[in-house]
CSV table of C-alpha atoms and ligand atoms in Angstrom, one decimal:
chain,number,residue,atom,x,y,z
A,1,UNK,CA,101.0,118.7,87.1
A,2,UNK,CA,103.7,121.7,85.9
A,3,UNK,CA,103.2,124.7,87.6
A,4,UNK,CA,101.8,127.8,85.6
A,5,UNK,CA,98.4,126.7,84.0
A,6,UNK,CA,99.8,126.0,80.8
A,7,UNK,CA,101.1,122.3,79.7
A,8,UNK,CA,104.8,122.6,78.1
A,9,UNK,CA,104.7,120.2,75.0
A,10,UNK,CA,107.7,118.1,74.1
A,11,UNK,CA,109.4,118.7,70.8
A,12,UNK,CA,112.6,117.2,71.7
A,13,UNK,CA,115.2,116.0,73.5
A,14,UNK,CA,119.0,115.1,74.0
A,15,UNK,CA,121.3,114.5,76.6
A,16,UNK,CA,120.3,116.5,79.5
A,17,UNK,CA,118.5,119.2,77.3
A,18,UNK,CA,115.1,119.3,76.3
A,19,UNK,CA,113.2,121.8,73.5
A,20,UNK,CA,109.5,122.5,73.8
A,21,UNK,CA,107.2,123.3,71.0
A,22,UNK,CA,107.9,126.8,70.8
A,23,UNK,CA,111.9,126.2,70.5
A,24,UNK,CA,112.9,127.3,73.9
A,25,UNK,CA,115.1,125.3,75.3
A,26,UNK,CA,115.6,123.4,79.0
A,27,UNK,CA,118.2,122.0,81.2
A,28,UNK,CA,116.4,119.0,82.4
A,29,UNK,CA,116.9,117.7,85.7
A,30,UNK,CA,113.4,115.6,85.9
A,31,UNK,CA,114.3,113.5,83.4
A,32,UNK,CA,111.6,112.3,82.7
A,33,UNK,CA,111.0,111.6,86.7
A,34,UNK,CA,113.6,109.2,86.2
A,35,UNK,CA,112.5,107.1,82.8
A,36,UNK,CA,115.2,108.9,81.2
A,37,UNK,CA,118.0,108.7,83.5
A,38,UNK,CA,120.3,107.7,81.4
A,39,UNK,CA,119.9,110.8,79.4
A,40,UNK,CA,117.5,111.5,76.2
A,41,UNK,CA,118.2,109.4,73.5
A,42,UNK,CA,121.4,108.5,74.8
A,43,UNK,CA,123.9,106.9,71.2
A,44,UNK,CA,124.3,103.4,72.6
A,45,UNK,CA,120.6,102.6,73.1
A,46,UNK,CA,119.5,104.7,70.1
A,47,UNK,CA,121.5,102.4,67.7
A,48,UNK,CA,120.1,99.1,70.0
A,49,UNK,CA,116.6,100.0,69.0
A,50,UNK,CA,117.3,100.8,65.6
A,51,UNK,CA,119.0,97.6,64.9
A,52,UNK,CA,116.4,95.6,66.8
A,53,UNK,CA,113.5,97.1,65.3
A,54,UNK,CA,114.4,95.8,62.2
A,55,UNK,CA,115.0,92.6,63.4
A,56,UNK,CA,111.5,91.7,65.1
A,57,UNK,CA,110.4,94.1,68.2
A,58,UNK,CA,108.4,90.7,69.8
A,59,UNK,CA,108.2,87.3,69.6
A,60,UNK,CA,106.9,85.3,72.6
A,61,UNK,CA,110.7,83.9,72.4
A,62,UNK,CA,113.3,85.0,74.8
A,63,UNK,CA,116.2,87.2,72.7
A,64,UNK,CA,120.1,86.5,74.1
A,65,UNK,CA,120.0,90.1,75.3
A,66,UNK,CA,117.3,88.8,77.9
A,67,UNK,CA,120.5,86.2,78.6
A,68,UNK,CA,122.8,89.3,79.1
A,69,UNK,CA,120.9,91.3,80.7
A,70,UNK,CA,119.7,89.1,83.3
A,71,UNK,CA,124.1,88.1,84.4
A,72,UNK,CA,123.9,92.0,84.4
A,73,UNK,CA,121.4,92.3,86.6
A,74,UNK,CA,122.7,89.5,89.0
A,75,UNK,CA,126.2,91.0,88.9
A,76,UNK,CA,124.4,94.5,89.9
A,77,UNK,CA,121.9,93.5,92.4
A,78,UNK,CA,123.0,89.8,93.5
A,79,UNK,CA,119.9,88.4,93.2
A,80,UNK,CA,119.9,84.6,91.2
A,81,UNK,CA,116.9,84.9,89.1
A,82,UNK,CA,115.4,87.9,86.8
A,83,UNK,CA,111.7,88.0,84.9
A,84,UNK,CA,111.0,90.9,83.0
A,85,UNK,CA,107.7,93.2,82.9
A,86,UNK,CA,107.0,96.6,81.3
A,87,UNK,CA,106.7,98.8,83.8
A,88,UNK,CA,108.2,98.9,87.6
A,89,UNK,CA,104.3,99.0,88.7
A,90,UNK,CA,103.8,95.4,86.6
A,91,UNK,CA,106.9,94.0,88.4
A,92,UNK,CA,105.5,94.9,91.8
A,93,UNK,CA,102.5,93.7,91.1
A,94,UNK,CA,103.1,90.4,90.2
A,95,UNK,CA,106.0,89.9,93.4
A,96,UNK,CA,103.5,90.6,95.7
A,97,UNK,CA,101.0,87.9,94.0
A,98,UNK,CA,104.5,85.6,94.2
A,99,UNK,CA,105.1,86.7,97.9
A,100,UNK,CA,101.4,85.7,98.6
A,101,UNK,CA,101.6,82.1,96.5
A,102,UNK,CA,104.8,81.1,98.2
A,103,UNK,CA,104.0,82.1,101.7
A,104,UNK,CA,100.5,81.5,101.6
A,105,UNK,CA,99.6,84.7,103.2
A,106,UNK,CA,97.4,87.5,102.9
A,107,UNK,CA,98.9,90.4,103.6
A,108,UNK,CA,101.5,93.1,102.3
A,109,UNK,CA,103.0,95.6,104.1
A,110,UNK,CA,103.9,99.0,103.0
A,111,UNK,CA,105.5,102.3,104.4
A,112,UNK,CA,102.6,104.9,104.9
A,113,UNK,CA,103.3,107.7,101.6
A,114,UNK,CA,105.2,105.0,99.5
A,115,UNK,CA,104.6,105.1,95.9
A,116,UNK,CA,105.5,101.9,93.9
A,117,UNK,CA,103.1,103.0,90.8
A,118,UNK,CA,100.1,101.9,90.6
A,119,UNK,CA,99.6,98.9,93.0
A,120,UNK,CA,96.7,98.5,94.5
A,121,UNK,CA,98.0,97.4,97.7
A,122,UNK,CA,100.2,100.4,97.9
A,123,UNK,CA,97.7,102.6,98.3
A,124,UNK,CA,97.1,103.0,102.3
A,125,UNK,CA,98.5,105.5,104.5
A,126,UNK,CA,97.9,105.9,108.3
A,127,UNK,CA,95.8,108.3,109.6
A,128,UNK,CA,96.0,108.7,113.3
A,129,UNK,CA,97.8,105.8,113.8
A,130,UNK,CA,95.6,103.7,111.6
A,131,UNK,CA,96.0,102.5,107.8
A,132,UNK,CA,93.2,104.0,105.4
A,133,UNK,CA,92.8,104.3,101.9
A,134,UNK,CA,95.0,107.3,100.6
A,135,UNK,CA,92.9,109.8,99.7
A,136,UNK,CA,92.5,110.2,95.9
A,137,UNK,CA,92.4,106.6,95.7
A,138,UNK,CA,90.4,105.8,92.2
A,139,UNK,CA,87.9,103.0,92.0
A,140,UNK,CA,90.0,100.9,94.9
A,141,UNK,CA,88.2,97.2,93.9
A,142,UNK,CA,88.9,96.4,97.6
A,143,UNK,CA,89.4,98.8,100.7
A,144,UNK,CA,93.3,98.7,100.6
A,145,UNK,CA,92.9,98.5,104.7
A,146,UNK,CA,91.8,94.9,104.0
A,147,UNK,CA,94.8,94.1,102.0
A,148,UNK,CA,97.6,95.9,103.3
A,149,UNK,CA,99.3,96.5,106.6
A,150,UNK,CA,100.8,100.2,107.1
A,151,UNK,CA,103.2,101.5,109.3
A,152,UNK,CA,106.0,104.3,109.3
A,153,UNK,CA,108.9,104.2,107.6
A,154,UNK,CA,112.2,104.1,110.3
A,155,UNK,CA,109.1,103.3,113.2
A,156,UNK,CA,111.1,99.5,114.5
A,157,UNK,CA,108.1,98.9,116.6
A,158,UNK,CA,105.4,99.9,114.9
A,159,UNK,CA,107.2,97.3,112.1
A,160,UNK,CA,107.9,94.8,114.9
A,161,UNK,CA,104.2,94.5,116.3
A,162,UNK,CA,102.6,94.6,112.9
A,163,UNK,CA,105.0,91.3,111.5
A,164,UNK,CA,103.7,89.8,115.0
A,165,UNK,CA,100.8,89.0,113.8
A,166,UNK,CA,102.0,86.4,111.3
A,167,UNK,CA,99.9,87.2,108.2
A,168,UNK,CA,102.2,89.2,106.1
A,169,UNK,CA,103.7,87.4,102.9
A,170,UNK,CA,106.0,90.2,102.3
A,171,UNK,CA,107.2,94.2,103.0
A,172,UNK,CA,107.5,96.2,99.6
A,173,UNK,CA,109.5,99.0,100.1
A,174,UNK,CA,111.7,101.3,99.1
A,175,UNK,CA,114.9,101.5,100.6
A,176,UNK,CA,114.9,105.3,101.5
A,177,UNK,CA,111.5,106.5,100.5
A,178,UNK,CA,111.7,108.8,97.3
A,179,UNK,CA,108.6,109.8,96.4
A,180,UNK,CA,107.4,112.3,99.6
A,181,UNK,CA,110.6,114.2,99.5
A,182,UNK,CA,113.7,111.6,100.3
A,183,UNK,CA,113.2,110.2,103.2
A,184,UNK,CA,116.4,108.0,104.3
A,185,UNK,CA,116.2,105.6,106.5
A,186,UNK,CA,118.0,105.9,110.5
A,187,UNK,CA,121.1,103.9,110.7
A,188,UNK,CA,120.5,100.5,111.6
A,189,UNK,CA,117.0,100.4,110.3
A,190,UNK,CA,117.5,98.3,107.4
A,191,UNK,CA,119.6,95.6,109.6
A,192,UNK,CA,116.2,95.7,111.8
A,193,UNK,CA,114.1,95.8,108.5
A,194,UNK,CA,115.8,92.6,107.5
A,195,UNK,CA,116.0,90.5,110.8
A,196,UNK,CA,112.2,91.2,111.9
A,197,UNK,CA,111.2,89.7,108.1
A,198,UNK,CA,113.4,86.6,108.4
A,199,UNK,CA,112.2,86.0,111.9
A,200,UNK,CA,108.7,86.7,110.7
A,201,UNK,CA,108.6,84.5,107.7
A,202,UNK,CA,107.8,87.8,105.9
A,203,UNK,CA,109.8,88.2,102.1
A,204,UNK,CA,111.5,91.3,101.5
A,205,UNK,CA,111.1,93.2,98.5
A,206,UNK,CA,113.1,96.1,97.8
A,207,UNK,CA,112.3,98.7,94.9
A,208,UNK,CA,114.8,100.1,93.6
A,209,UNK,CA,112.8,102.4,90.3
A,210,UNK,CA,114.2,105.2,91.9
A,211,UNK,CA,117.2,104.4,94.3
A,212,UNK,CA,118.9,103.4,91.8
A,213,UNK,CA,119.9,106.8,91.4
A,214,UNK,CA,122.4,105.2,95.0
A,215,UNK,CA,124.9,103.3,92.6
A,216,UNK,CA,125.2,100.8,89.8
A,217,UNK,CA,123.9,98.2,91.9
A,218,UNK,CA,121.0,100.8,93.8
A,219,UNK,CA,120.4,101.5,97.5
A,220,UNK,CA,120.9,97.4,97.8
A,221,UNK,CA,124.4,97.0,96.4
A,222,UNK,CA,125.8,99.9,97.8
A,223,UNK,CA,124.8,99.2,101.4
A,224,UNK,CA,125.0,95.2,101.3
A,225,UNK,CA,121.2,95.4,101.4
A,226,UNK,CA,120.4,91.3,101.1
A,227,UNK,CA,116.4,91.4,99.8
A,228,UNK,CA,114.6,88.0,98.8
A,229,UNK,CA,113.2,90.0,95.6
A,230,UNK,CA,114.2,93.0,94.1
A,231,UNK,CA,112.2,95.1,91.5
A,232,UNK,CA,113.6,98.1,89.1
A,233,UNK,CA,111.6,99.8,86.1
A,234,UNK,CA,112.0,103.3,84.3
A,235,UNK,CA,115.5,104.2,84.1
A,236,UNK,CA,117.4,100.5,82.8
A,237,UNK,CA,115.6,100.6,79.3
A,238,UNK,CA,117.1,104.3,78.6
A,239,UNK,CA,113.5,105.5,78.5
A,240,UNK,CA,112.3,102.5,76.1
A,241,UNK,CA,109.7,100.2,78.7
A,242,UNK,CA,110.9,97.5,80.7
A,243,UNK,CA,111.4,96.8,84.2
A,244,UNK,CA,113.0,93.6,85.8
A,245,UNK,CA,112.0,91.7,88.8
A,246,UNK,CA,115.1,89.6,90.8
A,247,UNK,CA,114.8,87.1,93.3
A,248,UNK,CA,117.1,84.8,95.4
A,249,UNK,CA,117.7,80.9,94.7
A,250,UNK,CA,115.5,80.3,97.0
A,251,UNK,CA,112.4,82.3,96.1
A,252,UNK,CA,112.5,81.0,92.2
A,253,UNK,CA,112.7,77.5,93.7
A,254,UNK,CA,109.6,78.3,95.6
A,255,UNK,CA,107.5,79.8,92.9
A,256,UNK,CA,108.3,77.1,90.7
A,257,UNK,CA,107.3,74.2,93.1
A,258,UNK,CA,104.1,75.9,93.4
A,259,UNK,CA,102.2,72.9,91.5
A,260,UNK,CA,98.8,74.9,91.9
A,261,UNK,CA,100.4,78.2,90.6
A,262,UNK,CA,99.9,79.0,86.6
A,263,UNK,CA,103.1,81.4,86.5
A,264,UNK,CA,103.3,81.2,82.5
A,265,UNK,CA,99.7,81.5,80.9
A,266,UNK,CA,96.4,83.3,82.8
A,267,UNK,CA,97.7,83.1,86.5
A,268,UNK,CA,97.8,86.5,86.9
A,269,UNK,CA,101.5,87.4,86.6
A,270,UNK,CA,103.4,88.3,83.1
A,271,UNK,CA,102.2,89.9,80.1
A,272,UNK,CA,102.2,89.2,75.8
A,273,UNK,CA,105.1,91.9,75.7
A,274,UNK,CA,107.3,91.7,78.8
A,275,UNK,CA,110.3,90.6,77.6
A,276,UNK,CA,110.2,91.4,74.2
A,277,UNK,CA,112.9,91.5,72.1
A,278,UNK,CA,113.4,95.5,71.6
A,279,UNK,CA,112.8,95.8,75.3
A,280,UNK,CA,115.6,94.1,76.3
A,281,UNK,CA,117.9,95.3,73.8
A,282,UNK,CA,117.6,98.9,74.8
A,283,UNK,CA,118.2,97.6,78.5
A,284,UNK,CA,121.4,95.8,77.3
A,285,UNK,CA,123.0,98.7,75.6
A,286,UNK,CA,121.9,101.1,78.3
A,287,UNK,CA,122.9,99.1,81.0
A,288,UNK,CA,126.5,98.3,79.0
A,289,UNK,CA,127.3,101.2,77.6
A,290,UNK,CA,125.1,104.6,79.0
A,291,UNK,CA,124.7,104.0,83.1
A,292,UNK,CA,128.2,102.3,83.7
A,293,UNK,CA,129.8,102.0,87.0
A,294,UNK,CA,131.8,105.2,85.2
A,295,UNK,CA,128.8,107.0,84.3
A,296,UNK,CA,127.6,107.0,88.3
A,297,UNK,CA,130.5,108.3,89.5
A,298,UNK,CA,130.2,111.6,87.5
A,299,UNK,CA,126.1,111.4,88.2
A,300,UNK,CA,126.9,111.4,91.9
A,301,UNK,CA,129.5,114.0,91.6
A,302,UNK,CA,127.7,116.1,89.9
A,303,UNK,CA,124.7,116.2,92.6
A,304,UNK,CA,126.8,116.4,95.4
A,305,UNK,CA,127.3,120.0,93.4
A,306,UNK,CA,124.3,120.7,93.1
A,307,UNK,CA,123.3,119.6,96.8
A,308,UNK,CA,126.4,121.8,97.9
A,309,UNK,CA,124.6,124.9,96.1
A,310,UNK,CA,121.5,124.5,97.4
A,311,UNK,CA,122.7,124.3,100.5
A,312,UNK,CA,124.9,127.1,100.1
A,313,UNK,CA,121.5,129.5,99.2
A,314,UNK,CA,119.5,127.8,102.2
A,315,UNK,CA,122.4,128.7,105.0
A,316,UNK,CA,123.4,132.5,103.2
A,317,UNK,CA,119.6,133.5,103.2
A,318,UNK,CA,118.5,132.3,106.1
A,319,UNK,CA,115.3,130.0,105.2
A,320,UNK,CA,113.8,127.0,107.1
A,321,UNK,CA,114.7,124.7,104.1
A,322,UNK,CA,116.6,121.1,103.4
A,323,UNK,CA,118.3,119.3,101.4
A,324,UNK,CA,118.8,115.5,100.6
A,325,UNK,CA,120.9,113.6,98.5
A,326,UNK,CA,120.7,110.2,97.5
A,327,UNK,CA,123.6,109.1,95.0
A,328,UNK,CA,123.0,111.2,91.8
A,329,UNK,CA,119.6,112.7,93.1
A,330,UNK,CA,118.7,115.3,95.2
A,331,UNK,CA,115.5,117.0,96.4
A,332,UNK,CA,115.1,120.4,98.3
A,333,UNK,CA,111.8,120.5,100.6
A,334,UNK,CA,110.1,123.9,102.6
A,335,UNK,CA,110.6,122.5,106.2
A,336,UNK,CA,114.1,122.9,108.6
A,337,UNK,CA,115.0,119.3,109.2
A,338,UNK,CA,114.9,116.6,107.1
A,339,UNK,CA,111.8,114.0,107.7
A,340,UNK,CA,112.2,110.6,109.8
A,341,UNK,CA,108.6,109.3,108.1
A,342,UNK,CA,106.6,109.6,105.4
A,343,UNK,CA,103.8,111.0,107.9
A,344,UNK,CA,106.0,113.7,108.8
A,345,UNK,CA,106.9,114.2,105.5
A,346,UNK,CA,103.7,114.8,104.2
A,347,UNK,CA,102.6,117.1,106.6
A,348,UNK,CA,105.9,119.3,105.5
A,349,UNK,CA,104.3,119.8,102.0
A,350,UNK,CA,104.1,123.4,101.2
A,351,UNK,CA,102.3,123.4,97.4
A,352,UNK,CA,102.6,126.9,96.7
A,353,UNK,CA,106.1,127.4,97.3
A,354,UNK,CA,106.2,124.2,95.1
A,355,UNK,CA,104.4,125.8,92.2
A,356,UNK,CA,106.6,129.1,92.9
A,357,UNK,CA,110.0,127.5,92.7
A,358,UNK,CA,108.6,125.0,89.9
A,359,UNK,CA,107.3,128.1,87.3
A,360,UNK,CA,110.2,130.5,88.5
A,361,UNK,CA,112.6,127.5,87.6
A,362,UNK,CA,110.7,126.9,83.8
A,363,UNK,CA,110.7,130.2,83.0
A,364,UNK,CA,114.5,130.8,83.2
A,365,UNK,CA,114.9,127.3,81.2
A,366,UNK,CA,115.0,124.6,84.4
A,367,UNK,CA,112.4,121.1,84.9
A,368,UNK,CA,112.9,119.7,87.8
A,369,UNK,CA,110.3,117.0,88.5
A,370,UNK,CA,106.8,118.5,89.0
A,371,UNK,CA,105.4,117.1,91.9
A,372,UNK,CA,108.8,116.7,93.6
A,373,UNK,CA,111.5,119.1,94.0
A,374,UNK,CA,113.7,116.8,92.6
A,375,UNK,CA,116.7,117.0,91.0
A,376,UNK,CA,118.1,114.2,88.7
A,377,UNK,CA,121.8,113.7,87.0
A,378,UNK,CA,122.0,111.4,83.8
A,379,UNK,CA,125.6,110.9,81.9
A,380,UNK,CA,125.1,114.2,80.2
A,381,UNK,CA,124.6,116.7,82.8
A,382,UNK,CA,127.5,119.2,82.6
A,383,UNK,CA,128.8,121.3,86.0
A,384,UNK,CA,127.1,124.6,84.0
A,385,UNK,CA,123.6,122.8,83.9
A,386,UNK,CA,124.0,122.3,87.6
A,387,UNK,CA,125.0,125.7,88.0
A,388,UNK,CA,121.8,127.4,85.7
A,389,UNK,CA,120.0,125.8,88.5
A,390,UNK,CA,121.8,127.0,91.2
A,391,UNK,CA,121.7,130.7,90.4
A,392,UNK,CA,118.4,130.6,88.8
A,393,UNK,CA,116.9,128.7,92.7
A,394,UNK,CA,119.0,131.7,94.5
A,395,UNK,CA,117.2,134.5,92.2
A,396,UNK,CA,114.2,132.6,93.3
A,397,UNK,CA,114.5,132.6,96.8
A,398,UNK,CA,116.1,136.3,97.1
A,399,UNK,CA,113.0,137.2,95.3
A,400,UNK,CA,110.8,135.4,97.6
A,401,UNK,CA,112.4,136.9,100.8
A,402,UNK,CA,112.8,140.3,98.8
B,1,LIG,C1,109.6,103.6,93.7
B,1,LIG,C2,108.7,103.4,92.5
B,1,LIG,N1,108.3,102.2,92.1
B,1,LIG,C3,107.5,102.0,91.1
B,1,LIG,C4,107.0,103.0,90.3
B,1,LIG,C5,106.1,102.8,89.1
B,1,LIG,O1,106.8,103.0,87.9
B,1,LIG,P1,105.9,103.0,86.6
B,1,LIG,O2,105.0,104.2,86.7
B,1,LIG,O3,106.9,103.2,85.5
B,1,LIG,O4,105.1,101.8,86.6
B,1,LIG,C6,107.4,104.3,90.7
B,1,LIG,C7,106.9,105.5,89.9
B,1,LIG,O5,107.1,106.6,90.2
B,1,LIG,C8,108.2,104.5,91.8
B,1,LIG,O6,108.6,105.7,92.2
């Protein structure tokens, strides 16, 4: 998906800089669209998964780093309980089969333009006012429509009529969608969010893959969020897979008093390497040592820059555009106000000036995120990376409006 015709190949890459195959080298603010937010091959989780690889990568044994990392994880989040997968699509998937055991409902409901990887459910948008499959959809085994209920992010009656009808086992979202610009959500909304699910019977999932970017603790832990599971992938590992599913007291007790439910061998939940042993030590040194409580403050600093600069081009020239920030990332779209839904955010896409900005940005030694115009900080982003952004964006746009 990069812009220009021609795919960049990876050599290498450090820190916040990344060399291609020719030896020109990038400040990267994709990051690997957030896998490698902690920075390339950040010291502490580099000499993790050298130590652990010696020692036995997997075992069908749990390590004491899955010990560790699962206190860290409750002490982040303030969920009770942690499973691990491979990837934050894995962990989504098997809550909502959870969410559907435990409440012995059909249904999931999603925001219309979420993206929570590869989930089958997920993949159902509304289309004048009703939920279709999203176009693109490959090889869908069911018509997603069937599955999944859809309604608009920040929409409380749309949300309230469609729990109404008592068939959904749980609401996956986001917390501010992140993957159709940012879209954050009205204040209030999540207060809402959480009373209609409670009265509803409805579990609450939040997925934090890319809010995390909010905080230590994500979008949950920095606005008292209080979700019955909570899923993160990408980023915790330092780039090496893993993601981790959380739940509440509650929910565990649930799924494990499920006498019908095979949650260890061929029920349809888990996998031979989630959990393994070099997994999990990557997540405990990058967790420990790489994205501190520290670390985040400087992330967030550092994009409130880089928002401030953007901004700072969009008001001085004049143009229709926006900026949001969420913690340590930021994305810039082509549209005057910021979106209230996904819907509306979709309709703001503008793919051209994406591919301009994208290939104006690469060739003067910039990634930001392909399909996004996002911008990421890890530990090692410096105030002069921001700033080859900002006056490389500003080139862009004067030479746009000439
Ligand atoms: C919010 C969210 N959840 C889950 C995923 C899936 O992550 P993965 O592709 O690593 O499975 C993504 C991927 O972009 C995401 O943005």
């Amino acid at each position: 998906m990069w812009a220009g015709g021609f795919p960049l190949f990876f050599e290498e890459a450090s820190g916040a800089r990344l060399t291609d195959v020719d030896g020109k080298e990038y400040v990267d603010l994709c990051l690997g669209d957030t896998g490698a937010m902690a920075g390339h091959a950040p010291a502490a989780t580099v000499a993790a998964v050298e130590r652990q690889v010696r020692r036995g990568v997997t075992a069908m044994l749990p390590s004491e780093d899955a010990a560790v990392v699962g206190r860290e994880l409750v002490r982040r989040f303030g969920l009770d309980a942690w499973q691990f997968a491979l990837t934050a699509t894995d962990a989504n998937r098997w809550v909502l089969r959870m969410a559907r055991q435990i409440t012995g409902r059909p249904k999931v409901l999603v925001f219309s333009y979420c993206y929570h990887g590869t989930v089958d459910e997920a993949f159902a948008v509304l289309g004048d006012g009703r939920p279709r499959s999203r176009p693109g959809n490959v090889g869908p085994a069911v018509d997603p429509t069937e599955t999944t209920t859809v309604v608009e992010f920040n929409d409380v009656e749309g949300l309230e009529r469609a729990l109404g009808a008592g068939d959904v086992a749980c609401v996956l979202a986001e917390p501010a969608l992140t993957n159709i610009g940012i879209v954050l959500p009205e204040p209030g909304y999540h207060d809402v969010l959480r009373s209609l699910t409670r009265d509803a019977g409805t579990l609450l999932v939040i997925d934090e893959t890319h809010t995390f970017s909010t905080g230590p603790g994500g979008y949950t832990r920095a606005h008292e969020l209080e979700p019955d599971l909570l899923t993160i992938g990408k980023a915790i590992g330092g780039g090496v897979p893993v993601a981790a599913y959380g739940m509440t007291a509650d929910v565990a007790e649930r799924v494990l008093s499920s006498p019908d439910a095979d949650l260890e061998d061929v029920g349809g939940v888990g996998g031979t390497l989630a959990g393994n042993a070099l997994s999990l030590a990557a997540t405990r040194a990058t967790l420990g040592e790489v994205l501190t409580d520290d670390a985040f403050a400087r992330m967030i600093e550092l994009a409130e820059r880089h928002e401030d600069a953007v901004n700072q081009v969009i008001e001085s020239r004049d143009v229709p555009w926006h900026v949001v920030r969420l913690g340590a990332r930021a994305e810039y779209r082509f549209a005057p106000e910021p979106p209230r839904t996904g819907g509306e955010a979709a309709a703001q896409s503008d793919s051209e000036l994406d591919a301009y900005v994208h290939l104006y940005l690469l060739n003067r030694g910039v990634l930001i995120t392909p399909f996004h115009n996002m911008a990421l900080m890890c530990p090692a982003t410096t105030a002069a990376d921001v700033d080859s952004h900002s006056e490389a964006f500003a080139a862009a746009v004067d030479e746009l409006i000439g």
